[in-house]
Coordinates of C-alpha atoms and ligand atoms in Angstrom, one line a residue:
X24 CA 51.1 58.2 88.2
X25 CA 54.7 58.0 86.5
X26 CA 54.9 55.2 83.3
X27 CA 57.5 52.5 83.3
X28 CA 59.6 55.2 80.3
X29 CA 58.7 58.3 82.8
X30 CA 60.6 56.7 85.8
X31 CA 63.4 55.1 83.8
X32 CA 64.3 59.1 82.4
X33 CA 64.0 60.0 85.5
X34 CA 66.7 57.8 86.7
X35 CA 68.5 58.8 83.4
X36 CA 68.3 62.7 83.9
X37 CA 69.3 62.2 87.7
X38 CA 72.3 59.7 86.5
X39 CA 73.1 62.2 84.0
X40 CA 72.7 65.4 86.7
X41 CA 75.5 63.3 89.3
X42 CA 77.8 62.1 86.8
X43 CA 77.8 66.0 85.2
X44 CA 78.6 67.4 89.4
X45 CA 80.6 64.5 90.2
X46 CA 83.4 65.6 86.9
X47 CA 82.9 69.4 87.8
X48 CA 83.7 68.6 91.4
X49 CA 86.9 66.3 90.4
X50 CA 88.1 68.9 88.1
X51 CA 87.8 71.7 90.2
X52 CA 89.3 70.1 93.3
X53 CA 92.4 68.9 91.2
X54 CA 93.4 72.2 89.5
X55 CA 92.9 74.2 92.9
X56 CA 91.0 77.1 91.6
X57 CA 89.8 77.1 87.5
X58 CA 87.2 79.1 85.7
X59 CA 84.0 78.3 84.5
X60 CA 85.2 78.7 80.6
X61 CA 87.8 76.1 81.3
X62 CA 85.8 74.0 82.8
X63 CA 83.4 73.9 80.0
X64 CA 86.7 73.6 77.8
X65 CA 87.9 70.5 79.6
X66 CA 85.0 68.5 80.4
X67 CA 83.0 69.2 76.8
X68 CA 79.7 70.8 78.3
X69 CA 78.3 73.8 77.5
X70 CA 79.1 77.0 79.3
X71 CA 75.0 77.6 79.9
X72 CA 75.3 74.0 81.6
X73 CA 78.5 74.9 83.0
X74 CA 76.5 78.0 84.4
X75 CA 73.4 76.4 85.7
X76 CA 75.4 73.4 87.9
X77 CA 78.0 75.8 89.3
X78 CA 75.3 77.9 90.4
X79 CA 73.6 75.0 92.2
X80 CA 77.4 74.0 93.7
X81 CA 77.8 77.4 94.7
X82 CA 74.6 77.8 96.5
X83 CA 74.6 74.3 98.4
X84 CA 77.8 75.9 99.6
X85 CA 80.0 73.5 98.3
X86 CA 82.2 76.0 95.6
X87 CA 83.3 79.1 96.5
X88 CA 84.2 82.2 93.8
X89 CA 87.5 84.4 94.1
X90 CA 88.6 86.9 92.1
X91 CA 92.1 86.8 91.2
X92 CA 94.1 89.4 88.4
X93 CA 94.1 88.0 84.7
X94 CA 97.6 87.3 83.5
X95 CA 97.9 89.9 80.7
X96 CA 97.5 93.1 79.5
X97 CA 94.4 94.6 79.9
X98 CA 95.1 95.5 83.5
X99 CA 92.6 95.8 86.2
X100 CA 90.5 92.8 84.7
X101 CA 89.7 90.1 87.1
X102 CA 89.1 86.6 86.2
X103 CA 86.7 84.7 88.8
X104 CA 88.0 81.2 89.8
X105 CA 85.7 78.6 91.4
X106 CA 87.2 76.5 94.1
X107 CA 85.5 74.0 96.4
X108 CA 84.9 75.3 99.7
X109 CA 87.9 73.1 101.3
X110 CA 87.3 74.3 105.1
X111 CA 83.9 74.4 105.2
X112 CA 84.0 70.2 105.2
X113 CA 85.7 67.9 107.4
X114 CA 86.3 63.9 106.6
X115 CA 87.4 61.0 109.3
X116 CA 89.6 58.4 108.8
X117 CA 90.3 55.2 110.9
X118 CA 92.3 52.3 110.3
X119 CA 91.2 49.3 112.9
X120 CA 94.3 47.2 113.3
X121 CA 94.5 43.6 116.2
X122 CA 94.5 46.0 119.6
X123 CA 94.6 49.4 118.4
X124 CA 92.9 51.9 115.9
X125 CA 94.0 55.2 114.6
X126 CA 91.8 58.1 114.0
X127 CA 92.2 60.9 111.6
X128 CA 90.4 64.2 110.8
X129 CA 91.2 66.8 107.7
X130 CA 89.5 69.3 105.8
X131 CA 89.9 69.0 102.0
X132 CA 92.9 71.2 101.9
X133 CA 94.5 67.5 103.6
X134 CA 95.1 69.9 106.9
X135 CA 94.7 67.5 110.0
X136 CA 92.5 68.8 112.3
X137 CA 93.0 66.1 114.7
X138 CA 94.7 62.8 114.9
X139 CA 94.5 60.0 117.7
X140 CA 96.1 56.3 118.0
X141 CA 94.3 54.4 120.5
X142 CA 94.8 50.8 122.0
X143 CA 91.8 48.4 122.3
X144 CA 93.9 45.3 124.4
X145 CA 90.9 46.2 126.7
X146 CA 88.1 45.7 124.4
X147 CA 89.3 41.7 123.8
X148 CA 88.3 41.6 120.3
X149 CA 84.7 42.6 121.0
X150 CA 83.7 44.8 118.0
X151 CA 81.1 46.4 120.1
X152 CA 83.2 47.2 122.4
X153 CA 85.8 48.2 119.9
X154 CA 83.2 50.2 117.9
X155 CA 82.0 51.8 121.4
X156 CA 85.5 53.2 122.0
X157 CA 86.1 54.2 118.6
X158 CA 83.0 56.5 118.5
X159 CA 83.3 58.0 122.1
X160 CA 87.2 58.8 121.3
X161 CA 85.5 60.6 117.8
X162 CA 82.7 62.2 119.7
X163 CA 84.7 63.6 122.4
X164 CA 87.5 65.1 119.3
X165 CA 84.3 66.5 117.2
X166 CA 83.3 68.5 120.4
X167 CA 86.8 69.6 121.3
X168 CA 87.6 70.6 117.8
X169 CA 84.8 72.5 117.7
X170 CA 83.9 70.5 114.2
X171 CA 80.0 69.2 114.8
X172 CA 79.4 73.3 115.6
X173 CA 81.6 74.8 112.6
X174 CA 81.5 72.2 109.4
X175 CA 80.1 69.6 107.7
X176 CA 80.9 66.4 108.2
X177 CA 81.2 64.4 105.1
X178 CA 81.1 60.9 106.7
X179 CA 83.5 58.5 108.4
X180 CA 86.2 55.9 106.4
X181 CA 86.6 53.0 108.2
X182 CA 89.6 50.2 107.1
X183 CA 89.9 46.9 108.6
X184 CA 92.3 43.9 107.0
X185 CA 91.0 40.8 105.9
X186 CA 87.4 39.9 104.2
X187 CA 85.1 43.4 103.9
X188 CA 81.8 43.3 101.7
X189 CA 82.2 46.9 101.2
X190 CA 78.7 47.4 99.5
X191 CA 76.8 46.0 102.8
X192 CA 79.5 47.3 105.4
X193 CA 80.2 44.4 106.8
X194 CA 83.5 43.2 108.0
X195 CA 83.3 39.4 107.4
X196 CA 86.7 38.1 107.9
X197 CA 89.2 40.5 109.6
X198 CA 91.9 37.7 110.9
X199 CA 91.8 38.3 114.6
X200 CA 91.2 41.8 114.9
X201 CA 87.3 41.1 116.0
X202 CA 84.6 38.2 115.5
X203 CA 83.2 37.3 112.1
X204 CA 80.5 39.5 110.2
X205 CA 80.8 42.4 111.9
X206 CA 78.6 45.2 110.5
X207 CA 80.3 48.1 111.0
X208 CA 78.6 50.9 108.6
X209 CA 75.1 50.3 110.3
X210 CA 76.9 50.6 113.8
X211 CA 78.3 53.9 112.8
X212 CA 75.6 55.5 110.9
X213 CA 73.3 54.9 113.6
X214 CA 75.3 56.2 116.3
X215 CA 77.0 59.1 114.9
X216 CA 74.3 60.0 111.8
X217 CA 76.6 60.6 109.2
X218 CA 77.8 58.5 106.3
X219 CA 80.3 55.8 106.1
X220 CA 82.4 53.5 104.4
X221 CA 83.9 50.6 105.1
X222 CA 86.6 49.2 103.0
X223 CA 89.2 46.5 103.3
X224 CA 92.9 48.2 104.6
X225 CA 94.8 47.6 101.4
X226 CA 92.1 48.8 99.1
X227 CA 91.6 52.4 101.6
X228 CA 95.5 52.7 101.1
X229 CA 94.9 52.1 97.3
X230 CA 92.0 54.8 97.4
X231 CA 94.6 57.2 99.2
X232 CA 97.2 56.8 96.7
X233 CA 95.1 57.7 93.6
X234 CA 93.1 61.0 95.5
X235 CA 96.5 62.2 96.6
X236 CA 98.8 61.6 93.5
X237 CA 95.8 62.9 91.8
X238 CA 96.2 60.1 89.6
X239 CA 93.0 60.6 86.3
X240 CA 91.2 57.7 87.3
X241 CA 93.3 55.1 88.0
X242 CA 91.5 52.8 85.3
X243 CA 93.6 50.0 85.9
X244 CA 96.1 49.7 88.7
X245 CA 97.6 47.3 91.3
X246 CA 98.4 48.6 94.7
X247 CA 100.8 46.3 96.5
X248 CA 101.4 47.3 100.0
X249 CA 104.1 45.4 102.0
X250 CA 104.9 45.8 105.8
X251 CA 104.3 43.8 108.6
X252 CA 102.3 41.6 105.9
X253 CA 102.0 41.7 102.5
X254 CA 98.6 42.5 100.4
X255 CA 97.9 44.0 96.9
X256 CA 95.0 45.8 95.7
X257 CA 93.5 45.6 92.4
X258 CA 91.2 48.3 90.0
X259 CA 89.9 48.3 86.7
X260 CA 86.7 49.3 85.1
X261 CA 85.7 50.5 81.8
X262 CA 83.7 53.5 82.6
X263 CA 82.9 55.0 85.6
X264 CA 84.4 54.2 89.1
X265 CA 83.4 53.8 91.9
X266 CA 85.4 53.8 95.7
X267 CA 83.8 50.3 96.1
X268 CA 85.5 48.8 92.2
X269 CA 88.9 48.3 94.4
X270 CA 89.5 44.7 95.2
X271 CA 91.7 43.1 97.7
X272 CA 94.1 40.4 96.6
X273 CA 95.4 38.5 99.4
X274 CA 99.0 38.8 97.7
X275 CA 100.7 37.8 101.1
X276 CA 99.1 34.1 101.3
X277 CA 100.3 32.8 97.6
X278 CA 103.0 30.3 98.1
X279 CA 106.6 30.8 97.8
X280 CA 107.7 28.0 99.8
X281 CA 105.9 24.5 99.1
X282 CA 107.8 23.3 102.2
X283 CA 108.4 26.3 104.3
X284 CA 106.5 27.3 107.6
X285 CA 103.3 27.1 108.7
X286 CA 100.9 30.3 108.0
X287 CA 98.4 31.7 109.9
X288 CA 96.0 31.1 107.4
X289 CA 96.9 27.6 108.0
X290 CA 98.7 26.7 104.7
X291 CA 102.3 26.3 104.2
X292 CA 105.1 28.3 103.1
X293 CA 103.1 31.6 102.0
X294 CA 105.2 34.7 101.2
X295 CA 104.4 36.1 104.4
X296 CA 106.0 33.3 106.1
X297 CA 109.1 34.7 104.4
X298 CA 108.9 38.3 103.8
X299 CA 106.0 39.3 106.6
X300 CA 108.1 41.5 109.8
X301 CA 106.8 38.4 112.0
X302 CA 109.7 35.8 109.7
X303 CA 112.4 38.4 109.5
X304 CA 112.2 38.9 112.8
X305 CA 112.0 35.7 114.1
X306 CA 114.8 34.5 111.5
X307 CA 117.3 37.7 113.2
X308 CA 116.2 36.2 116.6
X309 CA 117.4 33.1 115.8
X310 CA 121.0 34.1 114.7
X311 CA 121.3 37.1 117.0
X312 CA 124.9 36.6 118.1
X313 CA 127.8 38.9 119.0
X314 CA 129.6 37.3 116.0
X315 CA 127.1 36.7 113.6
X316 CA 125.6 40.0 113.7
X317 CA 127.4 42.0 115.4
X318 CA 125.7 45.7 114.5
X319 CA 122.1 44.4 115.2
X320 CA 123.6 42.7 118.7
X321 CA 124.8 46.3 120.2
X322 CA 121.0 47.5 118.1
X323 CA 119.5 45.3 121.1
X324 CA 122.0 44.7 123.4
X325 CA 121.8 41.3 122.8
X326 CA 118.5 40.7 124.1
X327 CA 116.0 38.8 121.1
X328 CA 113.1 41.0 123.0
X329 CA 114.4 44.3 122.0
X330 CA 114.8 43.1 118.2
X331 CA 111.9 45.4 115.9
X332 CA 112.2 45.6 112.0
X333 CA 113.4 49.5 112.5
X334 CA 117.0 47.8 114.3
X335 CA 116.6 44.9 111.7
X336 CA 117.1 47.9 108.9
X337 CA 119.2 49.7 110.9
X338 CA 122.0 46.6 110.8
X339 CA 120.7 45.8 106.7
X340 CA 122.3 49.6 106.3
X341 CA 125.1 49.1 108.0
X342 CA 126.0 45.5 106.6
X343 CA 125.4 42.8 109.2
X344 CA 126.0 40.3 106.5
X345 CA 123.0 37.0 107.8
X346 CA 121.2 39.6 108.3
X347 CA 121.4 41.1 104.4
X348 CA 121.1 37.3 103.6
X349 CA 117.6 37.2 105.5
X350 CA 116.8 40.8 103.7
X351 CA 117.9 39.4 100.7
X352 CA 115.5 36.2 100.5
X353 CA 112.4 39.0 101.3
X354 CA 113.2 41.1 98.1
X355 CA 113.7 38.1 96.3
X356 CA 110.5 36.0 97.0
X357 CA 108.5 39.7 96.8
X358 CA 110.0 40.5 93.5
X359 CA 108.8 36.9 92.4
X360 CA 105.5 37.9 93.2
X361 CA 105.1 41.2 91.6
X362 CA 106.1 39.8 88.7
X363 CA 103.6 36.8 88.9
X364 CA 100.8 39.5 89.5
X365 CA 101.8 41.3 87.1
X366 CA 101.4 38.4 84.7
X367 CA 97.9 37.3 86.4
X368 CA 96.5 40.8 86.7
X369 CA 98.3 42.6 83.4
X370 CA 98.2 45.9 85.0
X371 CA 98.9 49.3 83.5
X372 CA 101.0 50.7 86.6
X373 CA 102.0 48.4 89.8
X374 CA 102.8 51.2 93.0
X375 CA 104.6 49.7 95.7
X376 CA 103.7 51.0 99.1
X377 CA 105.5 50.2 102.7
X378 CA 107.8 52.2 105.0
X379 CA 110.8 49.7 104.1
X380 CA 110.5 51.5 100.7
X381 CA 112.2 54.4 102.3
X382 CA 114.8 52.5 102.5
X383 CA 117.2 53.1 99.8
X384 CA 119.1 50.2 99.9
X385 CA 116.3 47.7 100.1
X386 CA 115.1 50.0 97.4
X387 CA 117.4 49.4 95.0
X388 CA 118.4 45.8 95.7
X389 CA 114.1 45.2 94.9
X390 CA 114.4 46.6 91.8
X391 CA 117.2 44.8 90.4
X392 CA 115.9 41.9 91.1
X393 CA 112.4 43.3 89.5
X394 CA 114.1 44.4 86.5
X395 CA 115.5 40.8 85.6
X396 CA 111.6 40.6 84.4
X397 CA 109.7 42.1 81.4
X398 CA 107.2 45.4 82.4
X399 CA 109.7 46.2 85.5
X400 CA 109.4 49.9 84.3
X401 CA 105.5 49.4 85.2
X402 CA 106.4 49.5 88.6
X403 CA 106.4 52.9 90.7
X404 CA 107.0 53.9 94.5
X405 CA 104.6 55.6 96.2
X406 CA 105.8 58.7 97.8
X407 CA 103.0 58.6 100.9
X408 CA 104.4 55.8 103.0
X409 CA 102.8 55.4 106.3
X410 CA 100.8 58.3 105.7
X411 CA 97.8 56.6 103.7
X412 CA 96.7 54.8 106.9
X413 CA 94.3 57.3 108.1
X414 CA 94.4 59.5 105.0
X415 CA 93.3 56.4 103.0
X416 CA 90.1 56.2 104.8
X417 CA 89.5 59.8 104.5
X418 CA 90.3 59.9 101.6
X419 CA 87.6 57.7 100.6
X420 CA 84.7 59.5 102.1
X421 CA 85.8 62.9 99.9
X422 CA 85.6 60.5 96.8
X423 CA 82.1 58.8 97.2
X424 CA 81.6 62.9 98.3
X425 CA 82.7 63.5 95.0
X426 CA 81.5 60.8 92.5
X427 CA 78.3 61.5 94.1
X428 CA 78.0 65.0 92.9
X429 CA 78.2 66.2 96.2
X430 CA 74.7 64.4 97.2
X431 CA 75.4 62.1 99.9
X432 CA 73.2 61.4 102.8
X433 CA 72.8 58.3 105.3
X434 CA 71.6 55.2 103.5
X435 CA 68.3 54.0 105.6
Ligands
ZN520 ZN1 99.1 32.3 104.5

């Protein structure tokens, strides 16, 4: 029979064992190939314990050895690098969106071994019947790809917007896209047997952004992401971190307009009712004119139905002046509320996320209106727009991989 000390070293020695693979598989997947004195150098350990855990790492098949020519004189001599076995794994990615989800699948070289968007107009906002069609599409692609036969899969990253107790896997308020408390980790374990993760949309892209600009623990950033809508996520944490420290800020619903239109979250005036795709496009509809716009009118022929923010940009570029104006009033309410966050949430960095980033023009006119403010400089583009959709999610399933030491199996 363990004692009450017994049990708590155990937990200690096993915390201890984790946190030791979890830093060895971070470094190693970050330098692309490093040896095992560096390591040691790097993360402080000694190379006997460098030894020991490789060893384990190498034969659970995770790291692989190569041998590749030292750099200097004494020719012939090999140095041996460990690297983690990138093709041997494979992670999935979805992002559930109102009537349609996308699907993603890459090994941890980032290579896309399939990809898939799918519409759900059909499923009518059931999540079981949303969840059904998500995991027949994934089944089908797992055969076809030939992945269930030829790697491991490490689990599945599922994003959804609005309310998500990430801890329980529950999807508690998603705006529209299904019903309330929807659970969708146990759905998902149970029918497909691997791990997974739910996390709310913004805080998957946030999750994204940090594994791929292989940021060093991003100890204490804000994500903002804008386009159609506008949300933010937050992290910070002292020590260690964990893919479930992100939280969502609902950036889009603080007020910029006392008096301005009604929100779908049933206040008045929030940014989104200014800056959100749905209020620029409704506000070009409403002055769509030969006259008044006369670049976005040949854009759509004239016809309101035709008008998407891609034609809206299209006319910004080319200087449909009403329609800069209605630009305009977007950067400058958004600027306002970086600026506010950054005074609420007094982050280190601020990355801005959101294909109209791209743009150059709106680009530029954001960040002279951000740098009438102190701690502009904070502020950073990302340089994966519209790619973190699906690779967020993924993304998220290599980290838990990772800050797990490599030990992850389906919670009961
Ligand atoms: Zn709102």
């Amino acid at each position: 029979m363990r004692t009450m000390d017994q049990s708590v070293n155990g937990i200690n020695m096993l915390g201890v064992k984790i946190k030791n693979r979890s830093s060895i598989l971070y470094l190693i997947y970050r330098s692309g190939g490093i040896s095992r004195k560096e390591i040691a150098n790097k993360l402080n350990l000694t190379p006997a314990a460098i030894t020991l855990i490789t060893t384990d790492l190498i034969n659970e098949g995770i790291l692989v050895e190569s041998a590749v020519e030292q750099n200097n004189n004494r020719k012939g001599r090999k140095e041996i690098l460990l690297d983690i076995n990138r093709k041997k794994y494979a992670t999935i990615g979805i992002y559930i969106s109102t009537n349609k989800f996308q699907i993603l699948c890459m090994d941890l070289n980032s290579t896309v071994i399939f990809e898939d968007t799918v519409f759900t107009a059909d499923c009518h906002k059931k999540s079981s019947a949303i969840l059904d069609k998500v995991c027949s599409i994934l089944e089908h692609n797992l055969i076809y790809y030939d992945i269930v036969r030829t790697r491991t899969i490490l689990g599945v990253g599922v994003s959804v917007k609005g309310i998500v107790n990430s801890r329980a896997g529950v999807s508690i308020n998603s705006y529209n896209v299904w019903e309330d408390n929807v659970n969708v980790v146990e759905y998902i374990q149970k029918r497909m047997k691997v791990p997974a993760i739910l996390t709310n949309n913004i805080c998957s892209l946030a999750h994204g952004e940090s594994f791929f600009a292989n940021m060093e623990h991003p100890k204490d950033m804000l994500f903002i992401k804008y386009g159609p809508g506008v949300g933010a996520a937050r992290v910070f944490y002292q020590d260690t971190l964990s893919v479930f420290d992100f939280n969502a800020i609902q950036l889009g619903h603080t007020i910029a307009d006392p008096n301005g239109a009604i929100c779908e979250c049933g206040n008045r005036g929030c940014l989104e009712t200014i800056a959100g795709y749905d209020a620029i496009e409704r506000n070009a509809a409403n002055i769509l004119s030969s006259k008044l716009t006369p670049y976005l009118f040949s854009y759509t022929d004239g016809n309101a139905e035709n008008l998407n923010i891609k034609n809206i940009i299209k006319a910004y570029n080319d200087g449909d002046k009403l329609i800069e104006d209605i630009l305009d009033r977007s950067i400058y309410f958004l600027s306002i509320a970086i600026k506010n966050s950054m005074c609420l949430f007094d982050p280190k960095s601020i990355i801005l996320y959101g294909e109209l980033f791209e743009n150059e023009k709106f680009r530029k006119n954001l960040y002279i209106h951000l740098s009438n403010y102190s701690g502009y400089e904070k502020v950073t583009f990302s340089g994966f727009n519209l790619q973190l959709e699906t690779q967020g999610p993924a993304s998220t399933i290599i980290n838990y991989f990772f800050e797990n030491g490599g030990l992850i199996d389906i919670k009961d």
